[in-house]
Amino acid sequence: MSLPHAILTALLEKPSSGLELTRRFDRSIGYFWSATHQQIYRELGKLEEAGLIRALPSAQPARGRRKEYEVLPAGRAELTGWVGRSEDPKPVRDALLLRMRAAAVVGTEGLEAELGRHLDLHRRQLAEYEDIERRHFPPERDAAEDRLRHVVLRGGIELERFWIGWLTEALAEVGGPPPAPRRG
Amino acid sequence: MSLPHAILTALLEKPSSGLELTRRFDRSIGYFWSATHQQIYRELGKLEEAGLIRALPSAQPARGRRKEYEVLPAGRAELTGWVGRSEDPKPVRDALLLRMRAAAVVGTEGLEAELGRHLDLHRRQLAEYEDIERRHFPPERDAAEDRLRHVVLRGGIELERFWIGWLTEALAEVGGPPPAPRRG
DNA sequence: TACCCCATGTAAATAGTTACATGATTCA
DNA sequence: TGAATCATGTAACTATTTACATGGGGTA
């Protein structure tokens, strides 16, 4: 149940309309909690209903009309509580690891290309994170707030490095070894 | 759409009843694709309906009566196709990274304990994986099938190590630095 | 026969995805 | 005035989670 909290965080960082939030979920905060515009509009409605956020008075409500939201005290309180709440990590559900395991049973046909494609995607994502790191977290800055956000970004960076490492290893196993290495 | 493929893989490894599958989803294959017994029974029904698996003739169908399934050729073909299919990685959705980011806005109260708890959970999981590695993949074995499964397990191991590293770093940031380090 | 555990399921709620609909604004 | 784009939404579907229901077999 983290989507509302992702939205509250984004709105505290900067009051926004639904579309602006959607754009920020395509970069920034969305790197760690993705969401589509349909989810976002639905959730904004619920959060407003629950009294955690409100539409800025300037925005008269009408379809097609821009509507900006800000977080109310109750919303900030909810987010503050959530930060320290006990919540177990979700069990892993990764399709690529699973496919590798399926390949152990039915063969690896077509898998090498797919692993290579993923490797490329993760390399691009890593490059993007590293670029953000250079621009947003130069060595001389270290406000506490920034340090926390930097740790989050480093999590993203290290996660991409994990995938790059694993995919490289996996490719060596799938594509690398000749069919009968000990006879070669 | 990976649950049916996870089940097909598990059933190819060994024909099983729903409950047996459930138990194997609590360890082994479930380390990479978790599922509850409700999901499994529902999906077994769909897979049987679709002609990808069948109940072994021995098991007469009745509620409360054990029912074993095996994979049919069509099921194996479906799984073989899926292994090489093109499927983009799912965007990251991680509650802990998100919470850290929320903490940058509303403060870190209660977060340190939660990070510590997660660190402990990941250490246990790592220990379990390493134990499995010792037991199932001793250095002298290297059948191709085993090597692929070993790569999958190493993925799990490296993922846990990533979390342990990141959580340690995050704890140092949240709990570590004194309130005003430059004045201390 | 009462209780417990094995085993298979149903139901309802929540979360996420995909496809489509509609109004407002801008600019050629 | 027509097309493109900004902006907000609805609807239908799929996936997942949580809680509960039911039957079978063994055994105290």
PDB file of C-alpha atoms (C1' of nucleotides) in Angstrom, chain B residues 37 63, chain C residues 7-10, chain D residues 20-22:
ATOM      1  CA  HIS B  37      -1.990 -21.623  -2.318  1.00  0.00           C
ATOM      2  CA  ARG B  63     -12.883 -31.821  -2.798  1.00  0.00           C
TER       3      ARG B  63
ATOM      4  C1'  DA C   7      -5.972 -30.897   1.080  1.00  0.00           C
ATOM      5  C1'  DT C   8      -8.751 -28.283  -2.052  1.00  0.00           C
ATOM      6  C1'  DG C   9     -11.253 -24.818  -2.809  1.00  0.00           C
ATOM      7  C1'  DT C  10     -14.639 -19.926  -2.758  1.00  0.00           C
TER       8       DT C  10
ATOM      9  C1'  DC D  20     -13.045 -17.923   5.143  1.00  0.00           C
ATOM     10  C1'  DA D  21     -15.354 -22.676   3.852  1.00  0.00           C
ATOM     11  C1'  DT D  22     -15.511 -27.637   3.173  1.00  0.00           C
TER      12       DT D  22
END
